[in-house]
Coordinates of C-alpha atoms in Angstrom, one line a residue:
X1 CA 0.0 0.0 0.0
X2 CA 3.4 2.4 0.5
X3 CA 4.6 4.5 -2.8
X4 CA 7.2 3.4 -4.3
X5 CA 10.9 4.3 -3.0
X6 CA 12.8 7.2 -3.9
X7 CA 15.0 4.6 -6.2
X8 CA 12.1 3.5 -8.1
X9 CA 10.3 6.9 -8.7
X10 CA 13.9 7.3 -10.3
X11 CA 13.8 4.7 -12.7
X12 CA 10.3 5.3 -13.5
X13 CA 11.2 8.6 -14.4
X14 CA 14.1 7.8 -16.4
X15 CA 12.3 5.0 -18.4
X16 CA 9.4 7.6 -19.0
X17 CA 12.2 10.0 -20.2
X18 CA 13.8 7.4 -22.5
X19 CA 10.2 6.5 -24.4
X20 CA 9.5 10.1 -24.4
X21 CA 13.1 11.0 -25.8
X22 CA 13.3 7.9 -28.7
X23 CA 9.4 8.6 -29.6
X24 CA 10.2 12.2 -30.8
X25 CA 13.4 10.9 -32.5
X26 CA 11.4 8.1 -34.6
X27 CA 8.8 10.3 -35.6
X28 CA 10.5 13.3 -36.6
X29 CA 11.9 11.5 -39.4
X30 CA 8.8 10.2 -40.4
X31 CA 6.7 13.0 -40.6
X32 CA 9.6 15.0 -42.4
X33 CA 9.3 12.0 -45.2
X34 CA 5.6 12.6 -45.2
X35 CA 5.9 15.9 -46.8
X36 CA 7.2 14.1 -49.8
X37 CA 4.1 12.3 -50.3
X38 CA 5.2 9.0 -51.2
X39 CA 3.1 6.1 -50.2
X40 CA 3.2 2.2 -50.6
X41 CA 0.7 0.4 -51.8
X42 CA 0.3 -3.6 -51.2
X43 CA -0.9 -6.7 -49.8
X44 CA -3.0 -7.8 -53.2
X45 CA -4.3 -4.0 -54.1
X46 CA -4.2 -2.6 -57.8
X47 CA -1.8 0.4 -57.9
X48 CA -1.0 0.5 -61.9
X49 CA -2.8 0.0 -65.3
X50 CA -2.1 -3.6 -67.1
X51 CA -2.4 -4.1 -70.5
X52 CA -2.2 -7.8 -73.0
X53 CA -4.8 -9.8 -74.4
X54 CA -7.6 -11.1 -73.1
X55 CA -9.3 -8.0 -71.9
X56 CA -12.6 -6.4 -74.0
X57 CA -12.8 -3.6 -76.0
X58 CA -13.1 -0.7 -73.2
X59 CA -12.0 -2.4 -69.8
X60 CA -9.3 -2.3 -68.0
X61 CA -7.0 -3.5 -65.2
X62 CA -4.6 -3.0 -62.7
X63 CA -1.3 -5.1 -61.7
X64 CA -0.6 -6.5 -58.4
X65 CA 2.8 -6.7 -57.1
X66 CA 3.0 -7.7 -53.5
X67 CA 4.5 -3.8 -52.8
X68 CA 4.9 -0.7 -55.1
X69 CA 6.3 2.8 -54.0
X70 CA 4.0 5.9 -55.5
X71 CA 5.9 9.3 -55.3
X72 CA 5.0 12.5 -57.1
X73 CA 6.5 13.5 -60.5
X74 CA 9.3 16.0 -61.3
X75 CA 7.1 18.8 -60.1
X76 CA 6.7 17.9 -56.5
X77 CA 3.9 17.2 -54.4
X78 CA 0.7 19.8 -54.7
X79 CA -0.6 21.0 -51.6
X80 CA -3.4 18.1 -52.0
X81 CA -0.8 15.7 -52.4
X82 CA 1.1 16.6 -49.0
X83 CA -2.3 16.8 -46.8
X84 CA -3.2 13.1 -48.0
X85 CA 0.0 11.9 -46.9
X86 CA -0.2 13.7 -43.7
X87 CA -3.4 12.0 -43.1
X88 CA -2.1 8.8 -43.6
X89 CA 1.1 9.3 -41.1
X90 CA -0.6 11.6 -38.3
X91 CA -3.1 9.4 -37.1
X92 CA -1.0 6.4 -35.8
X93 CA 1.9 9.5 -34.9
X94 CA -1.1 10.8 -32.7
X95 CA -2.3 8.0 -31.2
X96 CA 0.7 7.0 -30.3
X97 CA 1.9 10.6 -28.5
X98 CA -1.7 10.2 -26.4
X99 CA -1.0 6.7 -25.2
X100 CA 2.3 7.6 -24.1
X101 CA 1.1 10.6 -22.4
X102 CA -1.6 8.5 -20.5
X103 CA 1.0 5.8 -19.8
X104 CA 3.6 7.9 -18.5
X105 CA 0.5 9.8 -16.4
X106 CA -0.4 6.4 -15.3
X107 CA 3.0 5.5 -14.6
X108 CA 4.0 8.7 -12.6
X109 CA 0.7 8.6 -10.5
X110 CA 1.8 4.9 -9.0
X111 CA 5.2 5.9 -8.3
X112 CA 3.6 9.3 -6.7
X113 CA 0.1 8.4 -4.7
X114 CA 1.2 4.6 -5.0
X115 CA 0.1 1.5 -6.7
X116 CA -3.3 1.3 -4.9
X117 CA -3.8 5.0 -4.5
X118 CA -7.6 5.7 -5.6
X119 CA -6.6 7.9 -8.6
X120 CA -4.4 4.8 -10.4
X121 CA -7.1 2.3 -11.6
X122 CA -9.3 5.1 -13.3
X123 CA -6.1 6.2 -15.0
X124 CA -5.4 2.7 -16.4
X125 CA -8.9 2.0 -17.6
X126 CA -8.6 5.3 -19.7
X127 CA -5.5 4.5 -20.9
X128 CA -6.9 0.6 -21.7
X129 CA -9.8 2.5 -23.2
X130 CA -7.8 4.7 -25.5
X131 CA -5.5 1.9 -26.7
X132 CA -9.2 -0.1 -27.3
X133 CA -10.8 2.0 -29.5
X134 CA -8.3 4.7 -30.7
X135 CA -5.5 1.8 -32.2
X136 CA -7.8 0.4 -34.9
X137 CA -9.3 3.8 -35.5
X138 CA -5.9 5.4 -36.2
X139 CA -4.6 2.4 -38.3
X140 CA -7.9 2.4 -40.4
X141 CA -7.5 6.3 -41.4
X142 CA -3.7 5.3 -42.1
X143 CA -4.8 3.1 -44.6
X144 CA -7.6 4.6 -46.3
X145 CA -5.5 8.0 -46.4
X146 CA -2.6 6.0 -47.7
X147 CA -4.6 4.4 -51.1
X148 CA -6.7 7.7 -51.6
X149 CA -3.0 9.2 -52.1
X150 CA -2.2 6.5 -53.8
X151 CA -5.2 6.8 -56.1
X152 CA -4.7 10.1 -57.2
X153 CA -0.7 9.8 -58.1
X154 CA -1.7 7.1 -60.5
X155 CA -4.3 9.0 -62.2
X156 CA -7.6 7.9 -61.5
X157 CA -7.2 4.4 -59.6
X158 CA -10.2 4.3 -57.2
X159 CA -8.6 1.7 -54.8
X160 CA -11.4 2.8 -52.0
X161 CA -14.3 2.8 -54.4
X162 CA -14.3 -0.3 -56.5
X163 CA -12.2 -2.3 -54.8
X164 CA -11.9 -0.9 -50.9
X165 CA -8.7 -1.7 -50.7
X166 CA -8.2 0.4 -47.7
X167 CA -10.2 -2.4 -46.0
X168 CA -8.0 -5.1 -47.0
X169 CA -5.4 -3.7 -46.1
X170 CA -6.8 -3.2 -42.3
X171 CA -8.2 -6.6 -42.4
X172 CA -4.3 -7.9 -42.8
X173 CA -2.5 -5.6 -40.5
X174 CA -5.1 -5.2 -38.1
X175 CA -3.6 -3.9 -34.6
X176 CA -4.3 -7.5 -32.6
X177 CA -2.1 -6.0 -30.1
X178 CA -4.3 -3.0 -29.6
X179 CA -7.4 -5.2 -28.4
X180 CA -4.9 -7.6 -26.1
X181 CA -3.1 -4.6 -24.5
X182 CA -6.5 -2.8 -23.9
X183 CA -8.1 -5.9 -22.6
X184 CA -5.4 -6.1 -20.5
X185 CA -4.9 -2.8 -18.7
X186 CA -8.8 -2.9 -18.4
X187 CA -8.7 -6.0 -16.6
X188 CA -5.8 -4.7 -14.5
X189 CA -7.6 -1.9 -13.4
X190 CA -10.5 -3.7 -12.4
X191 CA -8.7 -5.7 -10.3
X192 CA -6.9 -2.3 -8.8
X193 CA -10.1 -0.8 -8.1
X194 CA -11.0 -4.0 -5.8
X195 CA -7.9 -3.7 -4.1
X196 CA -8.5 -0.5 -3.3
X197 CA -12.2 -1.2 -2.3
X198 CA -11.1 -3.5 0.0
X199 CA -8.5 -1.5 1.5
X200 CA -10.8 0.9 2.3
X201 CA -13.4 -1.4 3.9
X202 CA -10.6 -3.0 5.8
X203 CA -9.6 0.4 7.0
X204 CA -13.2 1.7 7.7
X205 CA -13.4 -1.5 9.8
X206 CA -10.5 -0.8 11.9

């Protein structure tokens, strides 16, 4: 029921410091290369025309490699071409800079209050919460921002119209880990919250 020691409020504020340090590090560089608005395009979808025999007189079709880079031509990227690709790398960069926050607010209120201070299960369950919903939402913005851009650097391929690509592509990479660690840290902080309950019975009792 006692806080943490002065040694492990250290460390906990070190490791928090280290995440905090190497998250703005990885995504510096990878919101920098999203103002070039290149994007990859895979896993089975149609990013570029195909022509031979054996199609009608009118119709078309699309290769599929397994993973094809689209950048913008000799010009640059427009101004439409940079917000795309911003909208398919600032979601997950988002999410992720909120769940850190809420871990390392989780984090610092054990080491402060303590473990089974009242304030820490509520702080877990919205960071469970967050991770829940917020992970699959993020990664399916990614994606369909990703082969909209896609779409309109190869001239008129409507991945998220006729084919939903966007979808298949969630479908594949889906964020498992999102659901386990939210489960998780929800289930946690249930458990927390009955610790706590009973500690405060126990100590009404007395």
């Amino acid at each position: 029921m006692e806080p943490l020691s002065t040694t492990d409020k250290r460390i906990v504020t070190v490791v928090g410091a280290a995440f905090v340090v190497a998250f703005v590090l990885v995504n510096y560089g990878t919101v920098r290369s999203a103002l070039r608005a290149c994007v990859e395009a895979g896993h089975g979808a149609p990013v570029g025309p195909a022509t031979g025999a054996g199609l009608s007189s009118g119709a078309s079709a699309f290769v599929i490699p397994a993973t094809a880079r689209v950048c913008p031509g000799d010009n640059g990227p427009t101004g439409t071409d940079v917000a795309l690709s911003m909208g398919a790398t600032l979601p997950t960069v988002v999410f992720s800079a909120v769940a850190l926050l809420l871990l390392c607010r989780f984090l610092w209120g054990a080491a402060r209050p303590g473990l089974h201070s009242p304030v820490t299960p509520g702080r877990l369950r919205t960071l469970g919460w967050f991770v829940l919903v917020a992970g699959p939402v993020a990664e399916g913005l990614q994606h369909y921002f990703q082969y909209e851009l896609a779409g309109k650097l190869l001239g008129g391929a409507d991945f998220n119209g006729q084919y939903h690509a966007w979808l298949q592509e969630l479908q594949m990479d889906f964020p498992w880990w999102c659901v386990f660690a939210g489960v998780s840290a929800l289930v946690v902080a249930k458990l927390l919250r009955i610790e706590v309950r009973m500690a405060e019975d126990l100590e009404g009792t007395v």
